[in-house]
Amino acid sequence: DSGVTQTPKHLITATGQRVTLRCSPRSGDLSVYWYQQSLDQGLQFLIQYYNGEERAKGNILERFSAQQFPDLHSELNLSSLELGDSALYFCASSVGARADTQYFGPGTRLTVL
Amino acid sequence: SQQGEEDPQALSIQEGENATMNCSYKTSINNLQWYRQNSGRGLVHLILIRSNEREKHSGRLRVTLDTSKKSSSLLITASRAADTASYFCATVHPSGYALNFGKGTSLLVTP
């Protein structure tokens, strides 16, 4: 158990819908990262927050957004969902702003029908 | 975009044998890390090697790094069935914040 929690575990929804994925980092970790894992694209970095502020952006679509709250939990919002958004979404956390060891949550499996 | 590329894509060995996986990357790095992922589960950090290190050990794991060739290898000695998983290398650019993962090596260890 990494100490990172993600909810929900599974999410099934329809195209055009909007969903919110939630992540709670390990106690004491200030950085939260979001990754998307799909068969064709592999593991892709989406976005990082550090202590409430956006720190780095990766291959995140404009339809996706995220935020980190004062209690350090984070939410990833996916809107206008398409079939291709079906993937495993992982949250990871680390102590500092720079990416040393990251601790991954169990992931949320999103299926868009 | 993928930074690291693991080789081979898949590896099948018997318990007790050693498993070697390789990773090549394209740009300068601050450090390189190896992660393991059991099917459909989260990634677990195995080992981190910094750009000024050449070799590192952790239990049955041995990692090497050759920055001149932009490559790393992960050796698992005396493999066990429980080592069956996908293994990913991940690099961190000196000015970067996040991990850039390769596509992984799928390791199957049969009893």
PDB file of N, CA and C in Angstrom, chain B residues 22-106:
ATOM      1  N   ASN B  22      16.521  -3.677 -20.602  1.00  0.00           N
ATOM      2  CA  ASN B  22      17.290  -2.505 -20.986  1.00  0.00           C
ATOM      3  C   ASN B  22      16.385  -1.322 -21.271  1.00  0.00           C
ATOM      4  N   CYS B  23      16.944  -0.154 -21.082  1.00  0.00           N
ATOM      5  CA  CYS B  23      16.197   1.081 -21.311  1.00  0.00           C
ATOM      6  C   CYS B  23      17.113   2.066 -22.012  1.00  0.00           C
ATOM      7  N   SER B  24      16.617   2.647 -23.094  1.00  0.00           N
ATOM      8  CA  SER B  24      17.378   3.706 -23.751  1.00  0.00           C
ATOM      9  C   SER B  24      16.550   4.980 -23.710  1.00  0.00           C
ATOM     10  N   TYR B  25      17.227   6.107 -23.622  1.00  0.00           N
ATOM     11  CA  TYR B  25      16.517   7.374 -23.545  1.00  0.00           C
ATOM     12  C   TYR B  25      17.202   8.384 -24.442  1.00  0.00           C
ATOM     13  N   LYS B  26      16.577   9.559 -24.597  1.00  0.00           N
ATOM     14  CA  LYS B  26      17.028  10.452 -25.666  1.00  0.00           C
ATOM     15  C   LYS B  26      17.731  11.720 -25.190  1.00  0.00           C
ATOM     16  N   THR B  27      17.323  12.273 -24.058  1.00  0.00           N
ATOM     17  CA  THR B  27      17.883  13.571 -23.669  1.00  0.00           C
ATOM     18  C   THR B  27      18.638  13.467 -22.357  1.00  0.00           C
ATOM     19  N   SER B  28      19.194  14.581 -21.916  1.00  0.00           N
ATOM     20  CA  SER B  28      19.890  14.613 -20.623  1.00  0.00           C
ATOM     21  C   SER B  28      18.902  14.268 -19.514  1.00  0.00           C
ATOM     22  N   ILE B  29      19.422  13.650 -18.478  1.00  0.00           N
ATOM     23  CA  ILE B  29      18.559  13.282 -17.365  1.00  0.00           C
ATOM     24  C   ILE B  29      19.158  13.716 -16.039  1.00  0.00           C
ATOM     25  N   ASN B  30      18.291  13.887 -15.069  1.00  0.00           N
ATOM     26  CA  ASN B  30      18.701  14.143 -13.697  1.00  0.00           C
ATOM     27  C   ASN B  30      18.842  12.816 -12.955  1.00  0.00           C
ATOM     28  N   ASN B  31      17.865  11.957 -13.177  1.00  0.00           N
ATOM     29  CA  ASN B  31      17.944  10.617 -12.626  1.00  0.00           C
ATOM     30  C   ASN B  31      17.098   9.676 -13.471  1.00  0.00           C
ATOM     31  N   LEU B  32      17.271   8.398 -13.263  1.00  0.00           N
ATOM     32  CA  LEU B  32      16.490   7.386 -13.965  1.00  0.00           C
ATOM     33  C   LEU B  32      15.942   6.437 -12.917  1.00  0.00           C
ATOM     34  N   GLN B  33      14.698   6.084 -13.077  1.00  0.00           N
ATOM     35  CA  GLN B  33      14.049   5.235 -12.080  1.00  0.00           C
ATOM     36  C   GLN B  33      13.426   4.019 -12.764  1.00  0.00           C
ATOM     37  N   TRP B  34      13.307   2.952 -12.012  1.00  0.00           N
ATOM     38  CA  TRP B  34      12.617   1.755 -12.478  1.00  0.00           C
ATOM     39  C   TRP B  34      11.410   1.514 -11.588  1.00  0.00           C
ATOM     40  N   TYR B  35      10.294   1.194 -12.254  1.00  0.00           N
ATOM     41  CA  TYR B  35       9.052   0.911 -11.555  1.00  0.00           C
ATOM     42  C   TYR B  35       8.529  -0.442 -12.015  1.00  0.00           C
ATOM     43  N   ARG B  36       7.760  -1.079 -11.134  1.00  0.00           N
ATOM     44  CA  ARG B  36       7.108  -2.336 -11.468  1.00  0.00           C
ATOM     45  C   ARG B  36       5.598  -2.131 -11.407  1.00  0.00           C
ATOM     46  N   GLN B  37       4.887  -2.774 -12.321  1.00  0.00           N
ATOM     47  CA  GLN B  37       3.431  -2.710 -12.316  1.00  0.00           C
ATOM     48  C   GLN B  37       2.877  -4.105 -12.493  1.00  0.00           C
ATOM     49  N   ASN B  38       2.157  -4.563 -11.480  1.00  0.00           N
ATOM     50  CA  ASN B  38       1.413  -5.808 -11.625  1.00  0.00           C
ATOM     51  C   ASN B  38       0.147  -5.492 -12.409  1.00  0.00           C
ATOM     52  N   SER B  39      -0.367  -6.482 -13.086  1.00  0.00           N
ATOM     53  CA  SER B  39      -1.445  -6.276 -14.053  1.00  0.00           C
ATOM     54  C   SER B  39      -2.574  -5.419 -13.507  1.00  0.00           C
ATOM     55  N   GLY B  40      -2.804  -4.268 -14.144  1.00  0.00           N
ATOM     56  CA  GLY B  40      -3.918  -3.412 -13.785  1.00  0.00           C
ATOM     57  C   GLY B  40      -3.777  -2.679 -12.460  1.00  0.00           C
ATOM     58  N   ARG B  41      -2.609  -2.780 -11.849  1.00  0.00           N
ATOM     59  CA  ARG B  41      -2.411  -2.142 -10.545  1.00  0.00           C
ATOM     60  C   ARG B  41      -1.559  -0.890 -10.688  1.00  0.00           C
ATOM     61  N   GLY B  42      -1.353  -0.198  -9.567  1.00  0.00           N
ATOM     62  CA  GLY B  42      -0.498   0.974  -9.567  1.00  0.00           C
ATOM     63  C   GLY B  42       0.971   0.609  -9.696  1.00  0.00           C
ATOM     64  N   LEU B  43       1.782   1.611 -10.009  1.00  0.00           N
ATOM     65  CA  LEU B  43       3.207   1.375 -10.161  1.00  0.00           C
ATOM     66  C   LEU B  43       3.904   1.440  -8.813  1.00  0.00           C
ATOM     67  N   VAL B  44       4.906   0.604  -8.672  1.00  0.00           N
ATOM     68  CA  VAL B  44       5.688   0.559  -7.443  1.00  0.00           C
ATOM     69  C   VAL B  44       7.132   0.922  -7.768  1.00  0.00           C
ATOM     70  N   HIS B  45       7.654   1.895  -7.039  1.00  0.00           N
ATOM     71  CA  HIS B  45       9.029   2.331  -7.253  1.00  0.00           C
ATOM     72  C   HIS B  45       9.994   1.246  -6.797  1.00  0.00           C
ATOM     73  N   LEU B  46      10.965   0.925  -7.674  1.00  0.00           N
ATOM     74  CA  LEU B  46      11.950  -0.099  -7.343  1.00  0.00           C
ATOM     75  C   LEU B  46      13.286   0.516  -6.942  1.00  0.00           C
ATOM     76  N   ILE B  47      13.792   1.394  -7.793  1.00  0.00           N
ATOM     77  CA  ILE B  47      15.144   1.891  -7.562  1.00  0.00           C
ATOM     78  C   ILE B  47      15.359   3.165  -8.373  1.00  0.00           C
ATOM     79  N   LEU B  48      16.169   4.057  -7.842  1.00  0.00           N
ATOM     80  CA  LEU B  48      16.508   5.306  -8.506  1.00  0.00           C
ATOM     81  C   LEU B  48      18.020   5.385  -8.629  1.00  0.00           C
ATOM     82  N   ILE B  49      18.486   5.761  -9.798  1.00  0.00           N
ATOM     83  CA  ILE B  49      19.925   5.955  -9.991  1.00  0.00           C
ATOM     84  C   ILE B  49      20.131   7.358 -10.550  1.00  0.00           C
ATOM     85  N   ARG B  50      21.042   8.089  -9.955  1.00  0.00           N
ATOM     86  CA  ARG B  50      21.273   9.477 -10.355  1.00  0.00           C
ATOM     87  C   ARG B  50      22.269   9.523 -11.513  1.00  0.00           C
ATOM     88  N   SER B  51      22.283  10.625 -12.204  1.00  0.00           N
ATOM     89  CA  SER B  51      23.088  10.736 -13.421  1.00  0.00           C
ATOM     90  C   SER B  51      24.586  10.615 -13.146  1.00  0.00           C
ATOM     91  N   ASN B  52      25.008  10.847 -11.899  1.00  0.00           N
ATOM     92  CA  ASN B  52      26.441  10.728 -11.583  1.00  0.00           C
ATOM     93  C   ASN B  52      26.789   9.363 -10.978  1.00  0.00           C
ATOM     94  N   GLU B  53      25.834   8.441 -10.985  1.00  0.00           N
ATOM     95  CA  GLU B  53      26.076   7.087 -10.501  1.00  0.00           C
ATOM     96  C   GLU B  53      26.137   6.138 -11.685  1.00  0.00           C
ATOM     97  N   ARG B  54      26.870   5.053 -11.529  1.00  0.00           N
ATOM     98  CA  ARG B  54      27.014   4.088 -12.626  1.00  0.00           C
ATOM     99  C   ARG B  54      26.317   2.769 -12.324  1.00  0.00           C
ATOM    100  N   GLU B  55      26.218   2.435 -11.037  1.00  0.00           N
ATOM    101  CA  GLU B  55      25.617   1.155 -10.669  1.00  0.00           C
ATOM    102  C   GLU B  55      24.995   1.292  -9.290  1.00  0.00           C
ATOM    103  N   LYS B  56      23.900   0.565  -9.121  1.00  0.00           N
ATOM    104  CA  LYS B  56      23.239   0.586  -7.825  1.00  0.00           C
ATOM    105  C   LYS B  56      22.594  -0.770  -7.571  1.00  0.00           C
ATOM    106  N   HIS B  57      22.570  -1.179  -6.314  1.00  0.00           N
ATOM    107  CA  HIS B  57      21.993  -2.472  -5.950  1.00  0.00           C
ATOM    108  C   HIS B  57      20.904  -2.263  -4.918  1.00  0.00           C
ATOM    109  N   SER B  58      19.890  -3.120  -4.999  1.00  0.00           N
ATOM    110  CA  SER B  58      18.861  -3.149  -3.973  1.00  0.00           C
ATOM    111  C   SER B  58      18.315  -4.565  -3.929  1.00  0.00           C
ATOM    112  N   GLY B  59      18.721  -5.314  -2.914  1.00  0.00           N
ATOM    113  CA  GLY B  59      18.285  -6.707  -2.825  1.00  0.00           C
ATOM    114  C   GLY B  59      18.701  -7.504  -4.053  1.00  0.00           C
ATOM    115  N   ARG B  60      17.736  -8.092  -4.749  1.00  0.00           N
ATOM    116  CA  ARG B  60      18.030  -8.876  -5.955  1.00  0.00           C
ATOM    117  C   ARG B  60      18.091  -8.011  -7.219  1.00  0.00           C
ATOM    118  N   LEU B  61      17.984  -6.708  -7.058  1.00  0.00           N
ATOM    119  CA  LEU B  61      17.997  -5.805  -8.205  1.00  0.00           C
ATOM    120  C   LEU B  61      19.369  -5.152  -8.358  1.00  0.00           C
ATOM    121  N   ARG B  62      19.790  -5.072  -9.625  1.00  0.00           N
ATOM    122  CA  ARG B  62      21.022  -4.346  -9.932  1.00  0.00           C
ATOM    123  C   ARG B  62      20.730  -3.462 -11.133  1.00  0.00           C
ATOM    124  N   VAL B  63      20.987  -2.175 -10.979  1.00  0.00           N
ATOM    125  CA  VAL B  63      20.749  -1.217 -12.060  1.00  0.00           C
ATOM    126  C   VAL B  63      22.069  -0.594 -12.471  1.00  0.00           C
ATOM    127  N   THR B  64      22.258  -0.472 -13.770  1.00  0.00           N
ATOM    128  CA  THR B  64      23.419   0.248 -14.280  1.00  0.00           C
ATOM    129  C   THR B  64      22.936   1.422 -15.111  1.00  0.00           C
ATOM    130  N   LEU B  65      23.779   2.416 -15.204  1.00  0.00           N
ATOM    131  CA  LEU B  65      23.461   3.604 -15.999  1.00  0.00           C
ATOM    132  C   LEU B  65      24.698   4.013 -16.779  1.00  0.00           C
ATOM    133  N   ASP B  66      24.542   4.186 -18.072  1.00  0.00           N
ATOM    134  CA  ASP B  66      25.615   4.674 -18.945  1.00  0.00           C
ATOM    135  C   ASP B  66      25.105   5.937 -19.632  1.00  0.00           C
ATOM    136  N   THR B  67      25.474   7.073 -19.091  1.00  0.00           N
ATOM    137  CA  THR B  67      24.955   8.333 -19.636  1.00  0.00           C
ATOM    138  C   THR B  67      25.554   8.650 -21.008  1.00  0.00           C
ATOM    139  N   SER B  68      26.728   8.105 -21.306  1.00  0.00           N
ATOM    140  CA  SER B  68      27.310   8.368 -22.626  1.00  0.00           C
ATOM    141  C   SER B  68      26.537   7.641 -23.717  1.00  0.00           C
ATOM    142  N   LYS B  69      25.966   6.498 -23.367  1.00  0.00           N
ATOM    143  CA  LYS B  69      25.148   5.744 -24.330  1.00  0.00           C
ATOM    144  C   LYS B  69      23.663   5.994 -24.121  1.00  0.00           C
ATOM    145  N   LYS B  70      23.348   6.792 -23.107  1.00  0.00           N
ATOM    146  CA  LYS B  70      21.942   7.064 -22.774  1.00  0.00           C
ATOM    147  C   LYS B  70      21.186   5.746 -22.633  1.00  0.00           C
ATOM    148  N   SER B  71      21.689   4.906 -21.756  1.00  0.00           N
ATOM    149  CA  SER B  71      21.039   3.614 -21.556  1.00  0.00           C
ATOM    150  C   SER B  71      21.192   3.158 -20.112  1.00  0.00           C
ATOM    151  N   SER B  72      20.261   2.298 -19.718  1.00  0.00           N
ATOM    152  CA  SER B  72      20.268   1.719 -18.381  1.00  0.00           C
ATOM    153  C   SER B  72      19.831   0.272 -18.497  1.00  0.00           C
ATOM    154  N   SER B  73      20.226  -0.529 -17.528  1.00  0.00           N
ATOM    155  CA  SER B  73      19.733  -1.899 -17.503  1.00  0.00           C
ATOM    156  C   SER B  73      19.309  -2.253 -16.086  1.00  0.00           C
ATOM    157  N   LEU B  74      18.305  -3.093 -16.022  1.00  0.00           N
ATOM    158  CA  LEU B  74      17.800  -3.620 -14.753  1.00  0.00           C
ATOM    159  C   LEU B  74      17.999  -5.129 -14.770  1.00  0.00           C
ATOM    160  N   LEU B  75      18.716  -5.632 -13.793  1.00  0.00           N
ATOM    161  CA  LEU B  75      18.933  -7.066 -13.655  1.00  0.00           C
ATOM    162  C   LEU B  75      18.215  -7.543 -12.406  1.00  0.00           C
ATOM    163  N   ILE B  76      17.369  -8.555 -12.586  1.00  0.00           N
ATOM    164  CA  ILE B  76      16.721  -9.211 -11.451  1.00  0.00           C
ATOM    165  C   ILE B  76      17.363 -10.586 -11.334  1.00  0.00           C
ATOM    166  N   THR B  77      18.016 -10.844 -10.222  1.00  0.00           N
ATOM    167  CA  THR B  77      18.682 -12.133 -10.063  1.00  0.00           C
ATOM    168  C   THR B  77      17.748 -13.130  -9.372  1.00  0.00           C
ATOM    169  N   ALA B  78      17.987 -14.402  -9.669  1.00  0.00           N
ATOM    170  CA  ALA B  78      17.239 -15.497  -9.024  1.00  0.00           C
ATOM    171  C   ALA B  78      15.745 -15.193  -9.020  1.00  0.00           C
ATOM    172  N   SER B  79      15.179 -15.013 -10.203  1.00  0.00           N
ATOM    173  CA  SER B  79      13.790 -14.548 -10.310  1.00  0.00           C
ATOM    174  C   SER B  79      12.808 -15.543  -9.689  1.00  0.00           C
ATOM    175  N   ARG B  80      11.666 -14.982  -9.287  1.00  0.00           N
ATOM    176  CA  ARG B  80      10.594 -15.759  -8.670  1.00  0.00           C
ATOM    177  C   ARG B  80       9.315 -15.519  -9.457  1.00  0.00           C
ATOM    178  N   ALA B  81       8.361 -16.403  -9.303  1.00  0.00           N
ATOM    179  CA  ALA B  81       7.071 -16.225  -9.988  1.00  0.00           C
ATOM    180  C   ALA B  81       6.447 -14.883  -9.613  1.00  0.00           C
ATOM    181  N   ALA B  82       6.664 -14.437  -8.377  1.00  0.00           N
ATOM    182  CA  ALA B  82       6.095 -13.163  -7.919  1.00  0.00           C
ATOM    183  C   ALA B  82       6.703 -11.956  -8.619  1.00  0.00           C
ATOM    184  N   ASP B  83       7.808 -12.158  -9.352  1.00  0.00           N
ATOM    185  CA  ASP B  83       8.408 -11.055 -10.111  1.00  0.00           C
ATOM    186  C   ASP B  83       7.667 -10.805 -11.423  1.00  0.00           C
ATOM    187  N   THR B  84       6.731 -11.681 -11.765  1.00  0.00           N
ATOM    188  CA  THR B  84       5.945 -11.495 -12.982  1.00  0.00           C
ATOM    189  C   THR B  84       5.212 -10.162 -12.915  1.00  0.00           C
ATOM    190  N   ALA B  85       5.490  -9.285 -13.877  1.00  0.00           N
ATOM    191  CA  ALA B  85       4.949  -7.926 -13.871  1.00  0.00           C
ATOM    192  C   ALA B  85       5.484  -7.208 -15.101  1.00  0.00           C
ATOM    193  N   SER B  86       5.036  -5.974 -15.274  1.00  0.00           N
ATOM    194  CA  SER B  86       5.637  -5.094 -16.279  1.00  0.00           C
ATOM    195  C   SER B  86       6.621  -4.170 -15.578  1.00  0.00           C
ATOM    196  N   TYR B  87       7.724  -3.929 -16.225  1.00  0.00           N
ATOM    197  CA  TYR B  87       8.778  -3.086 -15.646  1.00  0.00           C
ATOM    198  C   TYR B  87       8.997  -1.885 -16.552  1.00  0.00           C
ATOM    199  N   PHE B  88       8.998  -0.714 -15.946  1.00  0.00           N
ATOM    200  CA  PHE B  88       9.122   0.530 -16.689  1.00  0.00           C
ATOM    201  C   PHE B  88      10.334   1.314 -16.212  1.00  0.00           C
ATOM    202  N   CYS B  89      11.044   1.887 -17.166  1.00  0.00           N
ATOM    203  CA  CYS B  89      12.037   2.871 -16.776  1.00  0.00           C
ATOM    204  C   CYS B  89      11.411   4.256 -16.957  1.00  0.00           C
ATOM    205  N   ALA B  90      11.857   5.177 -16.138  1.00  0.00           N
ATOM    206  CA  ALA B  90      11.328   6.538 -16.188  1.00  0.00           C
ATOM    207  C   ALA B  90      12.473   7.510 -15.985  1.00  0.00           C
ATOM    208  N   THR B  91      12.499   8.528 -16.792  1.00  0.00           N
ATOM    209  CA  THR B  91      13.576   9.505 -16.694  1.00  0.00           C
ATOM    210  C   THR B  91      13.028  10.857 -16.255  1.00  0.00           C
ATOM    211  N   VAL B  92      13.905  11.612 -15.659  1.00  0.00           N
ATOM    212  CA  VAL B  92      13.579  12.968 -15.223  1.00  0.00           C
ATOM    213  C   VAL B  92      14.601  13.901 -15.846  1.00  0.00           C
ATOM    214  N   HIS B  93      14.122  14.834 -16.641  1.00  0.00           N
ATOM    215  CA  HIS B  93      14.990  15.832 -17.246  1.00  0.00           C
ATOM    216  C   HIS B  93      15.504  16.757 -16.153  1.00  0.00           C
ATOM    217  N   PRO B  94      16.728  17.272 -16.305  1.00  0.00           N
ATOM    218  CA  PRO B  94      17.256  18.162 -15.270  1.00  0.00           C
ATOM    219  C   PRO B  94      16.351  19.339 -14.935  1.00  0.00           C
ATOM    220  N   SER B  95      15.602  19.839 -15.913  1.00  0.00           N
ATOM    221  CA  SER B  95      14.736  20.981 -15.616  1.00  0.00           C
ATOM    222  C   SER B  95      13.289  20.554 -15.468  1.00  0.00           C
ATOM    223  N   GLY B  96      13.085  19.248 -15.473  1.00  0.00           N
ATOM    224  CA  GLY B  96      11.710  18.761 -15.466  1.00  0.00           C
ATOM    225  C   GLY B  96      11.200  18.410 -14.088  1.00  0.00           C
ATOM    226  N   TYR B  97       9.928  18.134 -14.053  1.00  0.00           N
ATOM    227  CA  TYR B  97       9.290  17.831 -12.785  1.00  0.00           C
ATOM    228  C   TYR B  97       8.686  16.440 -12.765  1.00  0.00           C
ATOM    229  N   ALA B  98       8.291  15.953 -13.915  1.00  0.00           N
ATOM    230  CA  ALA B  98       7.544  14.699 -13.941  1.00  0.00           C
ATOM    231  C   ALA B  98       8.374  13.579 -14.560  1.00  0.00           C
ATOM    232  N   LEU B  99       7.849  12.385 -14.429  1.00  0.00           N
ATOM    233  CA  LEU B  99       8.502  11.204 -14.974  1.00  0.00           C
ATOM    234  C   LEU B  99       8.071  10.981 -16.410  1.00  0.00           C
ATOM    235  N   ASN B 100       9.023  10.645 -17.254  1.00  0.00           N
ATOM    236  CA  ASN B 100       8.733  10.238 -18.623  1.00  0.00           C
ATOM    237  C   ASN B 100       8.973   8.737 -18.723  1.00  0.00           C
ATOM    238  N   PHE B 101       7.914   8.005 -18.961  1.00  0.00           N
ATOM    239  CA  PHE B 101       7.990   6.550 -18.942  1.00  0.00           C
ATOM    240  C   PHE B 101       8.205   5.977 -20.328  1.00  0.00           C
ATOM    241  N   GLY B 102       8.873   4.819 -20.357  1.00  0.00           N
ATOM    242  CA  GLY B 102       8.926   4.016 -21.558  1.00  0.00           C
ATOM    243  C   GLY B 102       7.673   3.155 -21.633  1.00  0.00           C
ATOM    244  N   LYS B 103       7.612   2.285 -22.625  1.00  0.00           N
ATOM    245  CA  LYS B 103       6.424   1.452 -22.812  1.00  0.00           C
ATOM    246  C   LYS B 103       6.488   0.159 -22.005  1.00  0.00           C
ATOM    247  N   GLY B 104       7.616  -0.126 -21.401  1.00  0.00           N
ATOM    248  CA  GLY B 104       7.687  -1.233 -20.471  1.00  0.00           C
ATOM    249  C   GLY B 104       8.126  -2.547 -21.060  1.00  0.00           C
ATOM    250  N   THR B 105       8.643  -3.396 -20.186  1.00  0.00           N
ATOM    251  CA  THR B 105       8.965  -4.792 -20.522  1.00  0.00           C
ATOM    252  C   THR B 105       8.053  -5.668 -19.697  1.00  0.00           C
ATOM    253  N   SER B 106       7.369  -6.573 -20.382  1.00  0.00           N
ATOM    254  CA  SER B 106       6.483  -7.506 -19.692  1.00  0.00           C
ATOM    255  C   SER B 106       7.276  -8.765 -19.364  1.00  0.00           C
TER     256      SER B 106
END
